[in-house]
XYZ file of C-alpha atoms in Angstrom:
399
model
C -8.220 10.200 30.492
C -6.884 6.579 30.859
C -10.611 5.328 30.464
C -10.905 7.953 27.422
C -7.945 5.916 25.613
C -9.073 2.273 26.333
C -12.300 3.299 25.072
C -10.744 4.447 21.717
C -8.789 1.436 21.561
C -11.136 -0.924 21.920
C -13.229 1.126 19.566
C -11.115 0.685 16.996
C -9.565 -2.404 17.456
C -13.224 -3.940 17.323
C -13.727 -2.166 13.981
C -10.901 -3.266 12.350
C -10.454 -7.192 13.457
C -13.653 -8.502 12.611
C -12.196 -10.903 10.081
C -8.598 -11.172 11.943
C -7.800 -14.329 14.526
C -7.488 -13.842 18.049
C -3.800 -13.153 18.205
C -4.195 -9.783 16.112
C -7.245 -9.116 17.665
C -5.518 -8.791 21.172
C -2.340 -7.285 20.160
C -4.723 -4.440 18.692
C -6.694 -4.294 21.777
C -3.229 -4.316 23.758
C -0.787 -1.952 22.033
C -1.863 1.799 22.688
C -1.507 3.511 19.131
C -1.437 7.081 20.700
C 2.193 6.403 22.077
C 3.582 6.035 18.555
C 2.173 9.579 17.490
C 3.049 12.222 20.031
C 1.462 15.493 18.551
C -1.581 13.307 17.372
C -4.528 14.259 18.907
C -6.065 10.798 20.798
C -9.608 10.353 18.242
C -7.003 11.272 15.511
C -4.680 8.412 16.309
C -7.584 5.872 16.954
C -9.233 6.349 13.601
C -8.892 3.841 11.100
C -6.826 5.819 8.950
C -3.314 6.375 7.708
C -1.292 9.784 9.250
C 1.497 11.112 7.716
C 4.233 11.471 10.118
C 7.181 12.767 8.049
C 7.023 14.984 4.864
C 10.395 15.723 2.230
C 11.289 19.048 1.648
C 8.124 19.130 -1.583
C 5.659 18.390 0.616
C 5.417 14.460 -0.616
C 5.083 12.038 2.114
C 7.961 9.770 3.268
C 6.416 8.147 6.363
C 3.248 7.669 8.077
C 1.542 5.111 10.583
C -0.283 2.852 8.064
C -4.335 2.491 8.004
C -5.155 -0.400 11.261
C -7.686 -2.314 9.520
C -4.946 -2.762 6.268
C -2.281 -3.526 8.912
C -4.420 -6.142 10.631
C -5.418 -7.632 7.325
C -1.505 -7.871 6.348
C -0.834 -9.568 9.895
C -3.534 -12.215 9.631
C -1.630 -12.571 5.849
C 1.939 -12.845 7.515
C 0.029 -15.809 10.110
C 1.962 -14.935 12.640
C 2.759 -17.411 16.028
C 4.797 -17.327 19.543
C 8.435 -17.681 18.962
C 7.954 -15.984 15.301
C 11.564 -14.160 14.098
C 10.010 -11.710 12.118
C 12.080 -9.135 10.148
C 10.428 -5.877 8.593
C 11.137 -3.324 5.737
C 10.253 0.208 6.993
C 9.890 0.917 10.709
C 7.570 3.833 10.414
C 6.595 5.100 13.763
C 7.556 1.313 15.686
C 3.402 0.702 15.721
C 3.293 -2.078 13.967
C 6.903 -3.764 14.831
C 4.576 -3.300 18.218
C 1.897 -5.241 17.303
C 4.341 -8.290 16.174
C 6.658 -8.116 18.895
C 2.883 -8.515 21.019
C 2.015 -11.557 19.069
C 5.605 -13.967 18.728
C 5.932 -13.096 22.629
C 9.089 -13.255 24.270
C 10.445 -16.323 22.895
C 10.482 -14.852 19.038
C 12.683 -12.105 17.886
C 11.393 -8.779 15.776
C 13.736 -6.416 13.685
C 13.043 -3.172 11.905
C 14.818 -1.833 9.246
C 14.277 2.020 7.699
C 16.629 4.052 5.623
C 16.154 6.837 7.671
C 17.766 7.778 10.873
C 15.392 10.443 12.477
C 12.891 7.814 12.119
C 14.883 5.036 13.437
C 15.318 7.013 16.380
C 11.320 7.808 16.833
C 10.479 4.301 16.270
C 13.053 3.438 18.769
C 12.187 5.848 21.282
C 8.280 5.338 20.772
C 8.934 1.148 21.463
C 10.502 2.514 24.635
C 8.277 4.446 25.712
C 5.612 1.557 25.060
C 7.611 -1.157 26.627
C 8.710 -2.646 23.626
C 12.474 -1.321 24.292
C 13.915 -5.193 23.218
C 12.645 -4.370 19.548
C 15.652 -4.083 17.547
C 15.347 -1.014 15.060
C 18.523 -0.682 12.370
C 19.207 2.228 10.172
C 19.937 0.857 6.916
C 18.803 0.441 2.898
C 15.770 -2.436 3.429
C 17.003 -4.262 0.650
C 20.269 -5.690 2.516
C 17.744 -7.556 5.408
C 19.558 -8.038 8.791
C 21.885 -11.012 7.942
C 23.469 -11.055 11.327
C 19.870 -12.138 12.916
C 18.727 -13.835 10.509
C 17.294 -16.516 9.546
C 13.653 -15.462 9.909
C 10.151 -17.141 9.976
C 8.406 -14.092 8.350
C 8.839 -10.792 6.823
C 6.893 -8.451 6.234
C 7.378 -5.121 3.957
C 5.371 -1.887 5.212
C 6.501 0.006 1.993
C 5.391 -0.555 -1.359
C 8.046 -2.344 -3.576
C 9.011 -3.090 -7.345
C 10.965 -6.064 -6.831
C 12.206 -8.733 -4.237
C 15.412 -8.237 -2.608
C 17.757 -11.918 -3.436
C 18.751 -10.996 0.406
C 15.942 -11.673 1.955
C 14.624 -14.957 0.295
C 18.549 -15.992 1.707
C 17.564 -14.494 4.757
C 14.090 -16.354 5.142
C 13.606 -20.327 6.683
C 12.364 -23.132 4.753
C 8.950 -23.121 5.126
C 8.828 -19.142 5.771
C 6.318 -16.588 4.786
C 6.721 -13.027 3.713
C 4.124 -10.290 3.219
C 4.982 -7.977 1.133
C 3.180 -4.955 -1.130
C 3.984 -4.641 -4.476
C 3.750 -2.329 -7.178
C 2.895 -4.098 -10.504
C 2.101 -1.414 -13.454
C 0.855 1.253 -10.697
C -1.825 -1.267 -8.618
C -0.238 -2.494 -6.097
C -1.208 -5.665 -4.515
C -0.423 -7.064 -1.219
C 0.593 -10.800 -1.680
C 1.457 -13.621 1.001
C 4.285 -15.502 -0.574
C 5.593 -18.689 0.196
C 8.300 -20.940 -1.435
C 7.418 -23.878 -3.707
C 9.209 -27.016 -3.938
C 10.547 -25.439 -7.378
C 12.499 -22.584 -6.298
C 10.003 -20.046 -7.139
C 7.240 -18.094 -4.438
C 3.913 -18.631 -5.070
C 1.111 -16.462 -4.069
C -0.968 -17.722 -1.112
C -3.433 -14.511 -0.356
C -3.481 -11.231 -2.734
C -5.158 -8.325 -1.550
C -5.045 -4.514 -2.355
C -3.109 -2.211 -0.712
C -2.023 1.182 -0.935
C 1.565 2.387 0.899
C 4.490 4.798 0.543
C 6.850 3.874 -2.334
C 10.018 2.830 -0.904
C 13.276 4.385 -1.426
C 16.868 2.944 -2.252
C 18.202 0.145 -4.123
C 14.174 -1.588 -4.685
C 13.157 1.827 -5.940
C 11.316 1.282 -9.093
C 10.146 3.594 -11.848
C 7.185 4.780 -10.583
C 6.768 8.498 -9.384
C 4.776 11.136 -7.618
C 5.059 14.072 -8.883
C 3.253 17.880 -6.721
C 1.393 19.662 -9.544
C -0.029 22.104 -6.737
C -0.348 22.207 -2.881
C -1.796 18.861 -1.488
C -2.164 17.664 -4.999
C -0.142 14.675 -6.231
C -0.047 12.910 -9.121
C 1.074 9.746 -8.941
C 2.022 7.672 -12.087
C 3.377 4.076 -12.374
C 5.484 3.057 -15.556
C 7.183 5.568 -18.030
C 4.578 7.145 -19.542
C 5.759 11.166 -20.084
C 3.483 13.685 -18.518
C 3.914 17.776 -18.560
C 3.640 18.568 -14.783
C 3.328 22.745 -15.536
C 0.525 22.054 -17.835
C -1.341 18.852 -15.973
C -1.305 21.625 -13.184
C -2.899 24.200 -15.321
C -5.094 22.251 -17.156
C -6.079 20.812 -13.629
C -6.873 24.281 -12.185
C -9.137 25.339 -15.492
C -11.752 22.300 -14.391
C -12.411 19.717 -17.070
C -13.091 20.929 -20.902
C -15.168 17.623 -21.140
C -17.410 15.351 -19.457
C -18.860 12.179 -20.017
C -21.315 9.658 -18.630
C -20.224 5.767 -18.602
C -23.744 4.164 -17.664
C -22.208 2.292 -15.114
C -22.521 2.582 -11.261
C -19.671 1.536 -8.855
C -19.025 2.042 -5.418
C -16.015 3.959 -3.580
C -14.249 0.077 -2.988
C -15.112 -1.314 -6.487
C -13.379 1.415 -8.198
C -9.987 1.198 -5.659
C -9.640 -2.287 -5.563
C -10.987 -3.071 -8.702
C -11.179 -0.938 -11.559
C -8.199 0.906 -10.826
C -6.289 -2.422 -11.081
C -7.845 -3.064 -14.087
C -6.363 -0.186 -15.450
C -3.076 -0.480 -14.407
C -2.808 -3.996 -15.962
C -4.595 -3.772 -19.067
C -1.969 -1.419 -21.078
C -2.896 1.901 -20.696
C -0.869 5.329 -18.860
C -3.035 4.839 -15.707
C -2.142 7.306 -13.377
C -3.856 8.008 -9.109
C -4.589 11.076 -8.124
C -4.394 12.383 -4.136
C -5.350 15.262 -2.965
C -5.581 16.657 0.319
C -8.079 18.615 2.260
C -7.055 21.184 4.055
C -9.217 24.144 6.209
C -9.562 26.990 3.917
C -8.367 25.668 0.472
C -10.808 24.455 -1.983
C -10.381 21.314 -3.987
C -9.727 20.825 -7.225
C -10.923 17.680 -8.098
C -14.839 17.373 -7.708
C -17.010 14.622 -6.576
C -13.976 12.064 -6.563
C -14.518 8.234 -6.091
C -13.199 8.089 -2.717
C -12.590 10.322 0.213
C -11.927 10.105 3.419
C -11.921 13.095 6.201
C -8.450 14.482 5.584
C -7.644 13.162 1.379
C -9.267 12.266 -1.748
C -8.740 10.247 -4.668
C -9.564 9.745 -7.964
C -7.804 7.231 -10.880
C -7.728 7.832 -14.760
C -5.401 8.023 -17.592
C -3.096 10.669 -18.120
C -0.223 11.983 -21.759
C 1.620 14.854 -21.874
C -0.436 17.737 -20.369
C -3.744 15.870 -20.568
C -5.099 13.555 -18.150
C -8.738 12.214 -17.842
C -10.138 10.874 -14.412
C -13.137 9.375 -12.703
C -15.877 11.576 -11.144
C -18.862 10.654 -9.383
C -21.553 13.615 -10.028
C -24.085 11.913 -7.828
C -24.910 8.661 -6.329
C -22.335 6.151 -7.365
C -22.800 6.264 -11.231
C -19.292 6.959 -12.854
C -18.630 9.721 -14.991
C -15.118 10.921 -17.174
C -13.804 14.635 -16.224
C -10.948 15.392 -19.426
C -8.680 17.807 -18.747
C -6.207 19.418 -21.192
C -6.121 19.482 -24.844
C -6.036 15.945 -25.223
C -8.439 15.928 -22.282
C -11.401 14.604 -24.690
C -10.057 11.822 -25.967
C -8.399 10.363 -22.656
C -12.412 10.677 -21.347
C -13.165 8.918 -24.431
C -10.495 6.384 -23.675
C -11.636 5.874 -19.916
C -15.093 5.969 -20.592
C -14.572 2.863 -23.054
C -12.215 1.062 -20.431
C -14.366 1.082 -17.685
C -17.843 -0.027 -19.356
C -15.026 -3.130 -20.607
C -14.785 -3.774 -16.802
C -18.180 -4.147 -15.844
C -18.720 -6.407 -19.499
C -15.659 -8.365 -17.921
C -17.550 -9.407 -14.521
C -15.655 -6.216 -12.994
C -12.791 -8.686 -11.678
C -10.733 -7.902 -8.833
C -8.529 -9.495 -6.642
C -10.727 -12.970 -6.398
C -8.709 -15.983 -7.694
C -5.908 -13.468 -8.476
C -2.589 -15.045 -8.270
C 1.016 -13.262 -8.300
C 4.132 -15.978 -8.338
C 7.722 -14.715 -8.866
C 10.561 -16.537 -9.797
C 14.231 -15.253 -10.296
C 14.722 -12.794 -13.014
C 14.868 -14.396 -16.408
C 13.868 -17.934 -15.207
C 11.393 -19.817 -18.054
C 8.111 -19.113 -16.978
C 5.891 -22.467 -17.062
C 2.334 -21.910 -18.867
C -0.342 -20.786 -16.510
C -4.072 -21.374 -17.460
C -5.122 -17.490 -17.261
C -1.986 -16.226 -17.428
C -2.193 -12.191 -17.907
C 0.749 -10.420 -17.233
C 4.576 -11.267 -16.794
C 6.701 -8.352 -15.711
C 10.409 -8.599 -15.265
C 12.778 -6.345 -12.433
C 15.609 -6.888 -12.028
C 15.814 -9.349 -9.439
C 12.405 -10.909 -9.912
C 9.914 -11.807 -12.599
C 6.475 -11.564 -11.468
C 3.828 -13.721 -12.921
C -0.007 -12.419 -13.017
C -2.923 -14.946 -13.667
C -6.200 -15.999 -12.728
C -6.802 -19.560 -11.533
């Protein structure tokens, strides 16, 4: 059985670190996932995919062990090194404070921080059990860091965020780096910040990510709402939806359909499109569903699924929403749903053949700076978006 487990380790750790350096490649190899998900059955825990490990009392999640190959992107990001203090925001199941405490060795320092205290106490008592007991795990809102250890090297945030906490840029070296994902208009973005000379924190690497919203004081306006069992809607920004009829209208199956004429694969529309939504001024709205033994879908042919969820992305009002469908092969097609169902598909339809006229941009020469809320904001060649929290306003250009 010991064999069984190295082989599914190395398994996965060699399809997940391809592009990573040597230092996440052998903390992957080294750390056994399957001791941070008791209950998880051994090819379960090895597969490169997220698991939910705690659920509120509606079903949505609140915790899971992230996808490996996104945590190993977000470590070579954080460019980690022996004698690292590294503080994190959300201690999920202790895998990943794992992972770090492998790579800064014995000479660096790692601390945890969730809000919640049953999962402080897994986390804790999975390190343990993994021999990484000297991992310190507090119980407390993210947003207040860990003064009394700091000041830290890195940081890292394994929950997806509206806004930079003032405490942790105190918290945080000269010179320091901090990974973090955050949600700007619904796409959220992983982005390696660093400090400039001017006070602000520049974007170094942007990538896209997908992670649990967090909760407490960074909470931002973004929601997920159920509109049936395994089916959640989940819309950035204020835009006002009916939940009772998005559910109905959801169950009926689409009242229209429309080709777009343009073909896109599963990753293009994610990391792409989607964003290209979410920045360009319209309600976008992700959908998840998932897929359960005896329960049929609702959503049909969706952009992306994995074994255990699907997902599809569109724009939603009221008790309407419109979404992406993929009838067969990879050319996109517009599912409306509702009464106003026809002209959301109209609305999509016309958004994404403006993508693929645009050079279908993505993350590539994407930059995300933030500076202190209300600071002047100093002209950027490309410059598309400016979004203010309340700590932080976030810059978004091309460069």
């Amino acid at each position: 059985m010991t064999e069984d487990l190295t082989q599914l380790r190395e398994a996965l750790a060699e399809s997940v670190s391809g592009n990573s350096g040597p230092l996440v490649a052998g903390a992957l190899r080294a750390v056994p996932r399957h001791l941070f998900l008791p209950g998880v059955s051994p090819e379960q825990a090895y597969s490169d995919e997220a698991i939910v490990t705690k659920r509120d009392a509606g079903g949505m999640a609140r915790s899971s062990s992230s996808q490996p190959a996104l945590m190993a992107a977000m470590l070579d990001m954080l460019a980690l090194a022996p004698g690292h203090r590294v503080l994190e925001i959300g201690a999920g199941t202790g895998y990943n404070a794992a992972l770090i405490r492998h790579i800064v060795g014995r000479s660096g320092t790692m601390v945890s921080i969730d809000i919640d205290l049953d999962t402080v106490e897994d986390a804790r008592a999975n390190l343990a059990g993994a021999g990484f007991g000297d991992v310190t795990v507090l119980c407390r809102d993210g947003a207040d860091g860990a003064p009394e250890y700091a000041p830290f090297d890195r940081l890292i945030a394994t929950v997806g965020l509206s806004d930079l906490s003032p405490a942790w840029l105190a918290q945080l070296r000269p010179g320091a780096r901090m990974v973090v994902p955050v949600d700007l208009r619904g796409s959220m973005l992983c982005v390696a910040f660093e400090r400039e000379d001017g006070g602000h924190w520049a974007s170094r690497a942007v990538e896209p990510c997908g992670f649990i919203k967090v909760r407490g004081a960074l909470a931002g306006s973004s929601r997920d709402i159920s509109l049936a069992e395994g089916l959640t809607l989940h819309l950035p920004g204020l835009a006002e939806v009916d939940a009772g009829l998005l559910a109905r209208a959801l169950a009926e199956g689409p009242g229209s359909m429309l080709a777009t004429g343009i073909a896109a694969g599963s990753s293009r529309v994610t990391w792409t499109l989607y964003p290209w939504l979410c920045t360009g001024g319209w309600d976008a709205c992700e959908i998840s569903e998932e897929l359960a033994a005896g329960r049929m879908p609702l959503l049909p042919g969706t952009p992306l699924r994995y074994r255990t969820a699907q997902f599809s992305y569109g724009l939603v009002s009221g008790g309407s929403i419109a979404l992406l469908t993929v009838p067969a092969g990879e050319e996109l097609a517009v599912a409306g749903y509702g009464s106003g169902g026809a002209a959301l598909a109209a609305a999509l339809a016309d958004a994404v053949r403006a993508w693929d006229e645009a050079g279908r941009p993505g993350t590539e020469g994407l930059h995300v700076d933030a500076y202190p809320a209300g600071a002047p904001v100093p002209p950027a060649a490309g410059l598309d978006l400016v979004i203010d929290r309340p700590a932080t306003r976030f810059t978004v250009y091309r460069a």
